[in-house]
mmCIF file of C-alpha atoms and ligand atoms in Angstrom:
data_model
loop_
_atom_site.group_PDB
_atom_site.id
_atom_site.type_symbol
_atom_site.label_atom_id
_atom_site.label_comp_id
_atom_site.label_asym_id
_atom_site.label_seq_id
_atom_site.Cartn_x
_atom_site.Cartn_y
_atom_site.Cartn_z
ATOM 1 C CA MET A 1 0.000 0.000 0.000
ATOM 2 C CA ALA A 2 1.327 3.412 -0.900
ATOM 3 C CA GLU A 3 1.725 5.495 2.221
ATOM 4 C CA ALA A 4 1.128 9.216 2.174
ATOM 5 C CA SER A 5 4.510 10.784 2.503
ATOM 6 C CA VAL A 6 6.016 14.213 2.758
ATOM 7 C CA GLU A 7 8.085 13.312 -0.276
ATOM 8 C CA ASP A 8 5.414 13.850 -2.860
ATOM 9 C CA ASN A 9 3.732 16.983 -1.679
ATOM 10 C CA PHE A 10 3.691 18.807 -4.990
ATOM 11 C CA ASN A 11 4.565 17.918 -8.591
ATOM 12 C CA GLY A 12 7.893 16.121 -8.383
ATOM 13 C CA VAL A 13 9.168 18.700 -5.938
ATOM 14 C CA ALA A 14 10.230 17.197 -2.640
ATOM 15 C CA VAL A 15 11.678 18.977 0.352
ATOM 16 C CA THR A 16 12.554 16.728 3.278
ATOM 17 C CA PRO A 17 15.606 16.572 5.557
ATOM 18 C CA TRP A 18 16.953 13.797 3.299
ATOM 19 C CA GLN A 19 15.937 14.810 -0.163
ATOM 20 C CA VAL A 20 15.480 17.981 -2.155
ATOM 21 C CA THR A 21 14.375 17.545 -5.764
ATOM 22 C CA GLY A 22 12.755 19.635 -8.442
ATOM 23 C CA ALA A 23 12.563 23.372 -8.883
ATOM 24 C CA VAL A 24 11.421 24.601 -5.507
ATOM 25 C CA ASP A 25 8.833 27.376 -5.452
ATOM 26 C CA TYR A 26 9.727 29.159 -2.226
ATOM 27 C CA ASP A 27 6.475 31.109 -1.917
ATOM 28 C CA LYS A 28 4.583 27.854 -2.167
ATOM 29 C CA LEU A 29 6.892 26.330 0.424
ATOM 30 C CA ILE A 30 6.107 29.138 2.874
ATOM 31 C CA ALA A 31 2.402 28.415 2.428
ATOM 32 C CA GLU A 32 2.882 24.631 2.555
ATOM 33 C CA PHE A 33 5.074 24.666 5.694
ATOM 34 C CA GLY A 34 3.083 27.476 7.335
ATOM 35 C CA THR A 35 6.106 29.712 7.922
ATOM 36 C CA ALA A 36 6.262 33.500 7.531
ATOM 37 C CA PRO A 37 8.047 35.414 4.773
ATOM 38 C CA LEU A 38 11.075 37.403 5.891
ATOM 39 C CA THR A 39 9.870 40.864 4.945
ATOM 40 C CA PRO A 40 12.005 43.941 4.173
ATOM 41 C CA ALA A 41 10.523 45.508 7.321
ATOM 42 C CA LEU A 42 11.978 42.706 9.460
ATOM 43 C CA VAL A 43 15.350 43.008 7.743
ATOM 44 C CA GLU A 44 15.320 46.734 8.515
ATOM 45 C CA ARG A 45 14.499 45.996 12.120
ATOM 46 C CA VAL A 46 17.501 43.654 12.329
ATOM 47 C CA GLU A 47 19.654 46.477 10.958
ATOM 48 C CA ARG A 48 18.278 48.947 13.465
ATOM 49 C CA LEU A 49 18.750 46.641 16.458
ATOM 50 C CA THR A 50 22.262 45.501 15.532
ATOM 51 C CA GLY A 51 23.446 48.865 14.240
ATOM 52 C CA ARG A 52 24.960 47.316 11.137
ATOM 53 C CA LYS A 53 24.042 46.687 7.538
ATOM 54 C CA ALA A 54 22.121 43.434 7.118
ATOM 55 C CA HIS A 55 24.065 40.497 5.728
ATOM 56 C CA HIS A 56 23.691 40.162 1.953
ATOM 57 C CA PHE A 57 21.944 36.801 2.554
ATOM 58 C CA LEU A 58 19.175 38.880 4.154
ATOM 59 C CA ARG A 59 19.291 41.720 1.651
ATOM 60 C CA ARG A 60 19.025 39.281 -1.272
ATOM 61 C CA GLY A 61 16.370 36.997 0.162
ATOM 62 C CA ILE A 62 18.648 33.955 0.475
ATOM 63 C CA PHE A 63 17.312 33.673 4.009
ATOM 64 C CA PHE A 64 13.701 34.079 3.011
ATOM 65 C CA SER A 65 11.418 32.669 5.694
ATOM 66 C CA HIS A 66 11.104 32.493 9.479
ATOM 67 C CA ARG A 67 9.080 31.457 12.470
ATOM 68 C CA ASP A 68 8.780 33.948 15.342
ATOM 69 C CA LEU A 69 11.902 35.921 14.450
ATOM 70 C CA ASP A 70 9.982 39.017 15.569
ATOM 71 C CA GLN A 71 9.662 37.533 19.055
ATOM 72 C CA ILE A 72 13.432 37.011 19.285
ATOM 73 C CA LEU A 73 13.922 40.627 18.230
ATOM 74 C CA ASN A 74 11.384 41.763 20.848
ATOM 75 C CA ALA A 75 13.290 39.847 23.520
ATOM 76 C CA TYR A 76 16.610 41.267 22.354
ATOM 77 C CA GLU A 77 15.212 44.778 22.295
ATOM 78 C CA ALA A 78 13.932 44.313 25.850
ATOM 79 C CA GLY A 79 17.462 43.402 26.928
ATOM 80 C CA GLU A 80 16.721 39.698 27.300
ATOM 81 C CA ARG A 81 19.366 37.211 26.208
ATOM 82 C CA PHE A 82 18.889 34.496 23.565
ATOM 83 C CA TYR A 83 21.088 31.867 21.978
ATOM 84 C CA LEU A 84 21.693 30.474 18.495
ATOM 85 C CA TYR A 85 21.526 26.795 17.585
ATOM 86 C CA THR A 86 22.573 25.216 14.308
ATOM 87 C CA GLY A 87 24.120 21.935 13.219
ATOM 88 C CA ARG A 88 25.704 19.677 10.696
ATOM 89 C CA GLY A 89 25.201 16.044 9.767
ATOM 90 C CA PRO A 90 28.725 14.741 9.065
ATOM 91 C CA SER A 91 28.384 12.782 5.845
ATOM 92 C CA SER A 92 31.434 13.884 3.854
ATOM 93 C CA GLU A 93 35.084 14.556 4.593
ATOM 94 C CA ALA A 94 34.941 18.221 3.567
ATOM 95 C CA LEU A 95 32.057 20.666 3.596
ATOM 96 C CA HIS A 96 30.906 21.991 0.233
ATOM 97 C CA LEU A 97 29.725 25.498 -0.624
ATOM 98 C CA GLY A 98 26.108 24.672 0.181
ATOM 99 C CA HIS A 99 26.991 23.486 3.685
ATOM 100 C CA LEU A 100 28.720 26.798 4.300
ATOM 101 C CA ILE A 101 25.627 28.961 3.902
ATOM 102 C CA PRO A 102 24.085 28.423 7.366
ATOM 103 C CA PHE A 103 27.477 28.706 9.048
ATOM 104 C CA ILE A 104 28.449 31.945 7.301
ATOM 105 C CA PHE A 105 25.083 33.363 8.265
ATOM 106 C CA THR A 106 25.222 32.094 11.842
ATOM 107 C CA LYS A 107 28.666 33.693 12.252
ATOM 108 C CA TYR A 108 27.160 37.004 11.115
ATOM 109 C CA LEU A 109 24.282 36.627 13.618
ATOM 110 C CA GLN A 110 26.698 35.766 16.421
ATOM 111 C CA ASP A 111 28.805 38.864 15.689
ATOM 112 C CA ALA A 112 25.830 41.162 15.177
ATOM 113 C CA PHE A 113 23.885 40.130 18.300
ATOM 114 C CA LYS A 114 26.889 38.991 20.389
ATOM 115 C CA VAL A 115 25.110 35.877 21.599
ATOM 116 C CA PRO A 116 26.186 32.336 22.505
ATOM 117 C CA LEU A 117 25.938 29.614 19.888
ATOM 118 C CA VAL A 118 25.629 25.838 20.111
ATOM 119 C CA ILE A 119 26.460 23.646 17.115
ATOM 120 C CA GLN A 120 25.276 20.036 16.971
ATOM 121 C CA LEU A 121 27.203 17.407 14.986
ATOM 122 C CA THR A 122 24.700 14.629 14.310
ATOM 123 C CA ASP A 123 27.095 11.716 13.811
ATOM 124 C CA ASP A 124 24.312 9.476 15.166
ATOM 125 C CA GLU A 125 21.840 10.744 12.535
ATOM 126 C CA LYS A 126 24.185 10.135 9.617
ATOM 127 C CA PHE A 127 24.982 6.626 10.859
ATOM 128 C CA LEU A 128 21.328 5.732 11.415
ATOM 129 C CA PHE A 129 20.178 7.128 8.061
ATOM 130 C CA SER A 130 23.100 5.816 6.027
ATOM 131 C CA LYS A 131 22.251 3.471 3.151
ATOM 132 C CA HIS A 132 25.704 1.905 3.388
ATOM 133 C CA ASP A 133 26.527 -1.387 5.049
ATOM 134 C CA ALA A 134 27.242 -0.658 8.717
ATOM 135 C CA THR A 135 30.386 -2.798 8.674
ATOM 136 C CA LEU A 136 31.851 -0.746 5.816
ATOM 137 C CA HIS A 137 30.655 2.587 7.269
ATOM 138 C CA PRO A 138 30.691 2.020 11.026
ATOM 139 C CA LEU A 139 29.663 4.555 13.636
ATOM 140 C CA ASP A 140 33.314 5.442 14.245
ATOM 141 C CA ALA A 141 33.636 6.656 10.665
ATOM 142 C CA TYR A 142 30.850 9.206 11.257
ATOM 143 C CA ILE A 143 32.376 10.273 14.571
ATOM 144 C CA GLN A 144 35.646 10.898 12.719
ATOM 145 C CA LEU A 145 33.875 12.823 9.924
ATOM 146 C CA GLY A 146 32.274 14.947 12.625
ATOM 147 C CA ARG A 147 35.715 15.920 13.945
ATOM 148 C CA GLU A 148 36.935 16.749 10.444
ATOM 149 C CA ASN A 149 33.817 18.815 9.730
ATOM 150 C CA ALA A 150 34.214 20.605 13.053
ATOM 151 C CA LYS A 151 37.521 22.027 11.775
ATOM 152 C CA ASP A 152 35.805 23.403 8.655
ATOM 153 C CA ILE A 153 33.141 24.918 10.892
ATOM 154 C CA ILE A 154 35.662 26.534 13.232
ATOM 155 C CA ALA A 155 37.438 27.933 10.145
ATOM 156 C CA CYS A 156 34.295 30.004 9.473
ATOM 157 C CA GLY A 157 35.524 32.209 12.315
ATOM 158 C CA PHE A 158 33.257 31.503 15.285
ATOM 159 C CA ASP A 159 34.089 33.178 18.571
ATOM 160 C CA ALA A 160 35.671 30.557 20.862
ATOM 161 C CA GLU A 161 34.376 32.458 23.896
ATOM 162 C CA LYS A 162 30.786 32.099 22.753
ATOM 163 C CA THR A 163 30.602 28.838 20.764
ATOM 164 C CA PHE A 164 29.987 25.314 22.004
ATOM 165 C CA LEU A 165 30.400 22.543 19.435
ATOM 166 C CA PHE A 166 29.221 19.071 20.385
ATOM 167 C CA ALA A 167 28.909 15.644 18.804
ATOM 168 C CA ASP A 168 25.796 13.669 19.725
ATOM 169 C CA SER A 169 27.789 10.458 20.247
ATOM 170 C CA ASN A 170 29.675 12.229 23.021
ATOM 171 C CA TYR A 171 27.330 14.855 24.502
ATOM 172 C CA ILE A 172 24.167 12.740 24.483
ATOM 173 C CA GLY A 173 24.255 12.216 28.262
ATOM 174 C CA SER A 174 23.544 15.900 28.873
ATOM 175 C CA LEU A 175 20.848 15.989 26.195
ATOM 176 C CA TYR A 176 19.215 12.820 27.423
ATOM 177 C CA PRO A 177 16.772 14.198 30.007
ATOM 178 C CA ASN A 178 15.226 16.453 27.333
ATOM 179 C CA VAL A 179 15.419 13.719 24.688
ATOM 180 C CA VAL A 180 13.378 11.435 26.935
ATOM 181 C CA ARG A 181 10.824 14.159 27.728
ATOM 182 C CA ILE A 182 10.400 14.849 24.011
ATOM 183 C CA GLN A 183 10.132 11.159 23.135
ATOM 184 C CA ARG A 184 7.381 10.721 25.686
ATOM 185 C CA ALA A 185 5.448 13.627 24.141
ATOM 186 C CA VAL A 186 5.576 12.525 20.468
ATOM 187 C CA SER A 187 3.807 9.495 19.037
ATOM 188 C CA PHE A 188 5.032 7.260 16.214
ATOM 189 C CA ASN A 189 2.035 8.449 14.207
ATOM 190 C CA GLN A 190 3.224 12.036 14.498
ATOM 191 C CA VAL A 191 6.804 11.416 13.369
ATOM 192 C CA ARG A 192 5.544 9.185 10.594
ATOM 193 C CA GLY A 193 3.308 12.003 9.415
ATOM 194 C CA ILE A 194 6.134 14.524 9.577
ATOM 195 C CA PHE A 195 9.046 12.443 8.243
ATOM 196 C CA GLY A 196 7.392 9.648 6.281
ATOM 197 C CA PHE A 197 8.973 6.832 8.324
ATOM 198 C CA GLN A 198 8.104 3.273 7.347
ATOM 199 C CA LEU A 199 7.447 0.313 9.622
ATOM 200 C CA SER A 200 10.617 -1.307 8.306
ATOM 201 C CA ASP A 201 12.851 1.631 9.281
ATOM 202 C CA ASN A 202 15.326 1.024 12.074
ATOM 203 C CA ILE A 203 14.107 2.275 15.441
ATOM 204 C CA GLY A 204 17.016 4.699 15.757
ATOM 205 C CA LYS A 205 15.620 6.762 12.892
ATOM 206 C CA ILE A 206 12.241 6.971 14.558
ATOM 207 C CA ALA A 207 13.766 8.126 17.847
ATOM 208 C CA PHE A 208 16.301 10.528 16.323
ATOM 209 C CA PRO A 209 14.094 13.631 15.834
ATOM 210 C CA ALA A 210 14.033 14.053 19.620
ATOM 211 C CA VAL A 211 17.842 14.318 19.567
ATOM 212 C CA GLN A 212 17.792 17.146 17.038
ATOM 213 C CA ALA A 213 15.000 18.848 18.978
ATOM 214 C CA ALA A 214 16.651 18.792 22.423
ATOM 215 C CA PRO A 215 19.316 21.498 21.818
ATOM 216 C CA ALA A 216 16.498 23.974 21.089
ATOM 217 C CA PHE A 217 15.799 23.967 24.865
ATOM 218 C CA SER A 218 18.279 25.849 27.020
ATOM 219 C CA SER A 219 18.146 23.318 29.850
ATOM 220 C CA SER A 220 20.149 20.991 27.572
ATOM 221 C CA PHE A 221 23.183 23.199 28.304
ATOM 222 C CA PRO A 222 23.498 23.578 32.078
ATOM 223 C CA HIS A 223 27.133 24.721 31.738
ATOM 224 C CA LEU A 224 25.949 27.654 29.613
ATOM 225 C CA PHE A 225 22.658 28.696 31.124
ATOM 226 C CA GLY A 226 22.811 27.334 34.653
ATOM 227 C CA GLY A 227 19.398 25.956 35.402
ATOM 228 C CA ASP A 228 17.574 28.451 33.182
ATOM 229 C CA ALA A 229 15.215 26.456 30.962
ATOM 230 C CA GLN A 230 13.613 29.520 29.375
ATOM 231 C CA VAL A 231 16.403 31.176 27.377
ATOM 232 C CA PRO A 232 14.919 31.814 23.908
ATOM 233 C CA CYS A 233 16.544 29.986 20.995
ATOM 234 C CA LEU A 234 16.943 31.063 17.350
ATOM 235 C CA ILE A 235 17.783 28.384 14.787
ATOM 236 C CA PRO A 236 19.325 29.390 11.445
ATOM 237 C CA CYS A 237 19.013 26.470 9.008
ATOM 238 C CA ALA A 238 18.218 25.474 5.440
ATOM 239 C CA VAL A 239 14.461 25.130 5.039
ATOM 240 C CA ASP A 240 14.674 21.330 4.657
ATOM 241 C CA GLN A 241 15.352 21.125 8.421
ATOM 242 C CA ASP A 242 12.023 22.754 9.255
ATOM 243 C CA PRO A 243 10.169 19.451 9.840
ATOM 244 C CA TYR A 244 12.371 18.708 12.869
ATOM 245 C CA PHE A 245 11.556 22.048 14.373
ATOM 246 C CA ARG A 246 7.854 21.943 13.601
ATOM 247 C CA MET A 247 7.865 18.895 15.840
ATOM 248 C CA THR A 248 10.023 20.714 18.413
ATOM 249 C CA ARG A 249 7.707 23.717 18.474
ATOM 250 C CA ASP A 250 4.726 21.434 18.805
ATOM 251 C CA VAL A 251 6.024 19.713 21.949
ATOM 252 C CA ALA A 252 7.628 22.775 23.599
ATOM 253 C CA PRO A 253 4.553 24.111 25.442
ATOM 254 C CA ARG A 254 3.661 20.637 26.681
ATOM 255 C CA LEU A 255 7.108 20.429 28.332
ATOM 256 C CA GLY A 256 6.807 23.923 29.774
ATOM 257 C CA TYR A 257 9.416 25.306 27.350
ATOM 258 C CA ARG A 258 9.426 28.143 24.855
ATOM 259 C CA LYS A 259 9.111 27.393 21.164
ATOM 260 C CA PRO A 260 12.369 27.971 19.295
ATOM 261 C CA ALA A 261 12.352 30.620 16.560
ATOM 262 C CA LEU A 262 13.699 29.820 13.101
ATOM 263 C CA ILE A 263 15.227 31.578 10.151
ATOM 264 C CA HIS A 264 15.323 29.561 6.917
ATOM 265 C CA SER A 265 17.584 29.668 3.872
ATOM 266 C CA LYS A 266 16.952 28.615 0.322
ATOM 267 C CA PHE A 267 18.974 25.750 -1.139
ATOM 268 C CA PHE A 268 22.328 26.147 -2.750
ATOM 269 C CA PRO A 269 21.942 24.774 -6.290
ATOM 270 C CA PRO A 270 24.199 22.058 -7.717
ATOM 271 C CA LEU A 271 26.630 23.027 -10.499
ATOM 272 C CA GLN A 272 24.439 21.253 -13.046
ATOM 273 C CA GLY A 273 21.445 23.531 -12.652
ATOM 274 C CA ALA A 274 18.864 25.256 -10.548
ATOM 275 C CA GLU A 275 16.954 22.185 -9.338
ATOM 276 C CA GLY A 276 17.490 20.341 -6.068
ATOM 277 C CA LYS A 277 20.483 21.135 -3.868
ATOM 278 C CA MET A 278 24.232 20.638 -3.998
ATOM 279 C CA SER A 279 25.086 17.093 -2.961
ATOM 280 C CA ALA A 280 28.318 15.824 -1.444
ATOM 281 C CA SER A 281 27.827 12.354 -2.901
ATOM 282 C CA ASP A 282 28.345 13.613 -6.469
ATOM 283 C CA PRO A 283 31.774 15.316 -6.534
ATOM 284 C CA ASN A 284 31.070 16.870 -9.931
ATOM 285 C CA SER A 285 27.952 18.588 -8.623
ATOM 286 C CA ALA A 286 29.767 20.242 -5.757
ATOM 287 C CA ILE A 287 32.673 22.542 -4.987
ATOM 288 C CA PHE A 288 34.318 21.489 -1.753
ATOM 289 C CA LEU A 289 36.144 23.628 0.761
ATOM 290 C CA SER A 290 39.168 21.455 0.079
ATOM 291 C CA ASP A 291 39.205 22.045 -3.700
ATOM 292 C CA SER A 292 42.353 23.610 -5.167
ATOM 293 C CA PRO A 293 42.225 26.791 -7.275
ATOM 294 C CA ALA A 294 42.673 24.632 -10.394
ATOM 295 C CA GLN A 295 39.831 22.298 -9.366
ATOM 296 C CA ILE A 296 37.559 25.259 -8.724
ATOM 297 C CA ARG A 297 38.287 26.680 -12.176
ATOM 298 C CA LYS A 298 37.837 23.326 -13.846
ATOM 299 C CA LYS A 299 34.553 22.507 -12.120
ATOM 300 C CA VAL A 300 33.067 25.914 -12.854
ATOM 301 C CA ASN A 301 34.157 25.915 -16.492
ATOM 302 C CA LYS A 302 33.204 22.339 -17.171
ATOM 303 C CA TYR A 303 30.085 21.733 -15.084
ATOM 304 C CA ALA A 304 28.414 25.030 -14.143
ATOM 305 C CA PHE A 305 25.106 25.142 -16.019
ATOM 306 C CA SER A 306 25.073 28.125 -18.328
ATOM 307 C CA GLY A 307 22.168 30.451 -18.969
ATOM 308 C CA GLY A 308 24.015 31.660 -22.058
ATOM 309 C CA ARG A 309 22.904 31.181 -25.663
ATOM 310 C CA ASP A 310 24.137 28.507 -28.059
ATOM 311 C CA THR A 311 26.281 30.818 -30.150
ATOM 312 C CA VAL A 312 28.109 34.053 -29.420
ATOM 313 C CA GLU A 313 25.990 35.819 -32.069
ATOM 314 C CA GLU A 314 22.743 34.775 -30.413
ATOM 315 C CA HIS A 315 24.134 35.608 -26.974
ATOM 316 C CA ARG A 316 25.083 39.134 -28.057
ATOM 317 C CA LEU A 317 21.611 39.521 -29.568
ATOM 318 C CA TYR A 318 19.383 38.062 -26.832
ATOM 319 C CA GLY A 319 21.576 38.063 -23.707
ATOM 320 C CA GLY A 320 21.993 35.421 -20.990
ATOM 321 C CA ASP A 321 19.359 34.111 -18.593
ATOM 322 C CA CYS A 322 20.539 34.975 -15.063
ATOM 323 C CA SER A 323 17.720 33.007 -13.456
ATOM 324 C CA ARG A 324 19.148 29.785 -14.889
ATOM 325 C CA ASP A 325 22.839 30.638 -14.967
ATOM 326 C CA ILE A 326 24.709 28.896 -12.152
ATOM 327 C CA ALA A 327 27.706 31.234 -12.230
ATOM 328 C CA TYR A 328 25.365 34.171 -11.681
ATOM 329 C CA GLN A 329 23.398 32.303 -9.020
ATOM 330 C CA TYR A 330 26.564 31.496 -7.076
ATOM 331 C CA LEU A 331 27.715 35.106 -7.318
ATOM 332 C CA THR A 332 24.496 36.173 -5.593
ATOM 333 C CA PHE A 333 25.556 33.938 -2.678
ATOM 334 C CA PHE A 334 29.207 34.910 -2.474
ATOM 335 C CA MET A 335 29.865 38.281 -4.092
ATOM 336 C CA GLU A 336 29.406 40.817 -1.318
ATOM 337 C CA ASP A 337 29.627 43.944 -3.471
ATOM 338 C CA ASP A 338 26.045 44.826 -4.490
ATOM 339 C CA GLU A 339 27.088 47.290 -7.184
ATOM 340 C CA ARG A 340 29.521 44.955 -8.885
ATOM 341 C CA LEU A 341 26.929 42.176 -8.812
ATOM 342 C CA GLU A 342 24.365 44.444 -10.453
ATOM 343 C CA GLU A 343 26.877 45.478 -13.145
ATOM 344 C CA ILE A 344 27.518 41.818 -13.896
ATOM 345 C CA ARG A 345 23.806 41.077 -14.016
ATOM 346 C CA GLN A 346 23.175 43.849 -16.507
ATOM 347 C CA ALA A 347 26.182 42.968 -18.648
ATOM 348 C CA TYR A 348 25.260 39.300 -18.779
ATOM 349 C CA ALA A 349 21.524 39.767 -19.300
ATOM 350 C CA SER A 350 22.170 42.218 -22.131
ATOM 351 C CA GLY A 351 24.664 39.930 -23.870
ATOM 352 C CA ARG A 352 27.681 42.200 -23.354
ATOM 353 C CA MET A 353 29.193 39.625 -21.006
ATOM 354 C CA LEU A 354 29.699 36.083 -22.279
ATOM 355 C CA SER A 355 29.273 32.796 -20.447
ATOM 356 C CA GLY A 356 33.028 32.246 -20.174
ATOM 357 C CA GLU A 357 33.407 35.724 -18.726
ATOM 358 C CA ILE A 358 30.794 35.358 -16.010
ATOM 359 C CA LYS A 359 32.343 32.008 -15.090
ATOM 360 C CA ALA A 360 35.715 33.745 -14.799
ATOM 361 C CA GLU A 361 34.090 36.258 -12.404
ATOM 362 C CA LEU A 362 32.849 33.408 -10.256
ATOM 363 C CA VAL A 363 36.232 31.654 -10.257
ATOM 364 C CA GLN A 364 37.891 34.901 -9.159
ATOM 365 C CA CYS A 365 35.349 35.283 -6.385
ATOM 366 C CA LEU A 366 35.630 31.699 -5.090
ATOM 367 C CA GLN A 367 39.371 31.093 -5.295
ATOM 368 C CA PRO A 368 40.466 33.657 -2.677
ATOM 369 C CA MET A 369 37.465 32.898 -0.463
ATOM 370 C CA LEU A 370 38.266 29.186 -0.336
ATOM 371 C CA ALA A 371 42.022 29.788 -0.043
ATOM 372 C CA GLU A 372 41.350 31.868 3.062
ATOM 373 C CA LEU A 373 39.097 29.199 4.575
ATOM 374 C CA GLN A 374 41.700 26.537 3.840
ATOM 375 C CA ALA A 375 44.406 28.582 5.545
ATOM 376 C CA LYS A 376 42.174 29.067 8.581
ATOM 377 C CA ARG A 377 41.319 25.388 8.648
ATOM 378 C CA GLN A 378 45.001 24.453 8.462
ATOM 379 C CA ALA A 379 45.554 26.566 11.539
ATOM 380 C CA VAL A 380 42.889 24.735 13.599
ATOM 381 C CA THR A 381 44.707 22.398 16.001
ATOM 382 C CA GLU A 382 43.402 19.398 17.923
ATOM 383 C CA SER A 383 43.587 21.515 21.040
ATOM 384 C CA ASP A 384 41.451 24.262 19.410
ATOM 385 C CA LEU A 385 38.961 21.568 18.550
ATOM 386 C CA ASN A 386 38.952 20.241 22.092
ATOM 387 C CA ARG A 387 38.466 23.747 23.435
ATOM 388 C CA PHE A 388 35.374 24.365 21.269
ATOM 389 C CA MET A 389 33.984 20.948 22.216
ATOM 390 C CA GLN A 390 34.612 21.236 25.949
ATOM 391 C CA PRO A 391 31.423 21.819 27.981
ATOM 392 C CA ARG A 392 32.329 25.032 29.769
ATOM 393 C CA PRO A 393 30.816 28.260 31.018
ATOM 394 C CA MET A 394 30.828 31.093 28.472
ATOM 395 C CA SER A 395 30.744 34.827 28.517
ATOM 396 C CA ILE A 396 27.084 35.652 28.121
ATOM 397 C CA SER A 397 26.086 39.271 28.340
HETATM 398 N N1 LIG B 401 20.172 17.336 10.504
HETATM 399 C C1 LIG B 401 21.144 18.319 10.085
HETATM 400 C C2 LIG B 401 21.924 17.799 8.858
HETATM 401 O O1 LIG B 401 21.740 16.706 8.413
HETATM 402 C C3 LIG B 401 22.119 18.663 11.173
HETATM 403 C C4 LIG B 401 21.507 19.508 12.259
HETATM 404 C C5 LIG B 401 21.340 19.163 13.578
HETATM 405 C C6 LIG B 401 21.014 20.843 12.136
HETATM 406 N N2 LIG B 401 20.806 20.159 14.276
HETATM 407 C C7 LIG B 401 20.573 21.218 13.432
HETATM 408 C C8 LIG B 401 20.927 21.746 11.074
HETATM 409 C C9 LIG B 401 20.057 22.494 13.667
HETATM 410 C C10 LIG B 401 20.398 23.025 11.318
HETATM 411 C C11 LIG B 401 19.949 23.380 12.611
HETATM 412 O O2 LIG B 401 22.750 18.491 8.311
#
């Protein structure tokens, strides 16, 4: 019998924590998920409260949706503290450009609001949901990937005084009281409805959502917040993680906790085109943090889907299609200079700039950015890693 599943909600487009396919219509997604659009008025309010220009991810609608962000801003304005929570499922040796988006944005939020941050490495999740044979890809392999990924994350520049990084396989003891409370409050029917679990799925999968939910409650971090169970939480994440937090928000009041607020990003498209999201399992679809300058150039030139025309003559006549051009799309994520980006858009759309030229712009943008991240990652020592991962009190204003 075919079971109703979140995977076929509209016309070949699927958005779940494990799968993103099709050309996602983000307005539809806001309606479907019941989230709120991130309006220009809210972005302005963020600017006013933080006293700095909004991140270009906000200005350009890359973070496009939220739940209760206004309430976090109210709390902040009233002088109340809050904390940030984000995470990473360690499934590949190096992070790719798409994985970077939430971390770059979270770093901006941490700097702008000067708030503590917790980062969850779900080595358990990736082991439980892996399609590989568990003898070939044992739990230890995911624990090790988590440590490698943690170095990439630290290289994004998080403040060691305000950031706690933890791996589930290690920190679970402290999360466990909240995990158990959440598990008691959610039925199998509910998680099946939200995540599309099957009766044949391993029981770890079915129990896991409680583990991703627990860090949204401040009592999971006694070393940070003492006994305070009511510190508000803001979760920056890609919108495919929303199902976990719909569940979290649903149980929160029943446990006497506040609902976490969320701010959602769009997906980072694969090199091959504007559908789905960049995937680490296809190395030709992704640019990794570990790629060399030559690899970056080669991948962009060879694989980046072009919105250009078939011939130079036609291109000069009709211009390129920025909405389909991957080089242009990536520039909207990584080129900070608004004016330069607009110049490029006009030049490309009018046909003055050719496909090879816009790709060269992207290569020039990515090479120094990744070289800098690689240098920072090189500088991360085991002892830095241990410091970030040590449960410890933090400076919280
Ligand atoms: N499940 C996420 C992933 O597979 C990792 C994660 C855990 C996460 N907690 C989070 C992501 C909180 C965003 C916010 O990558």
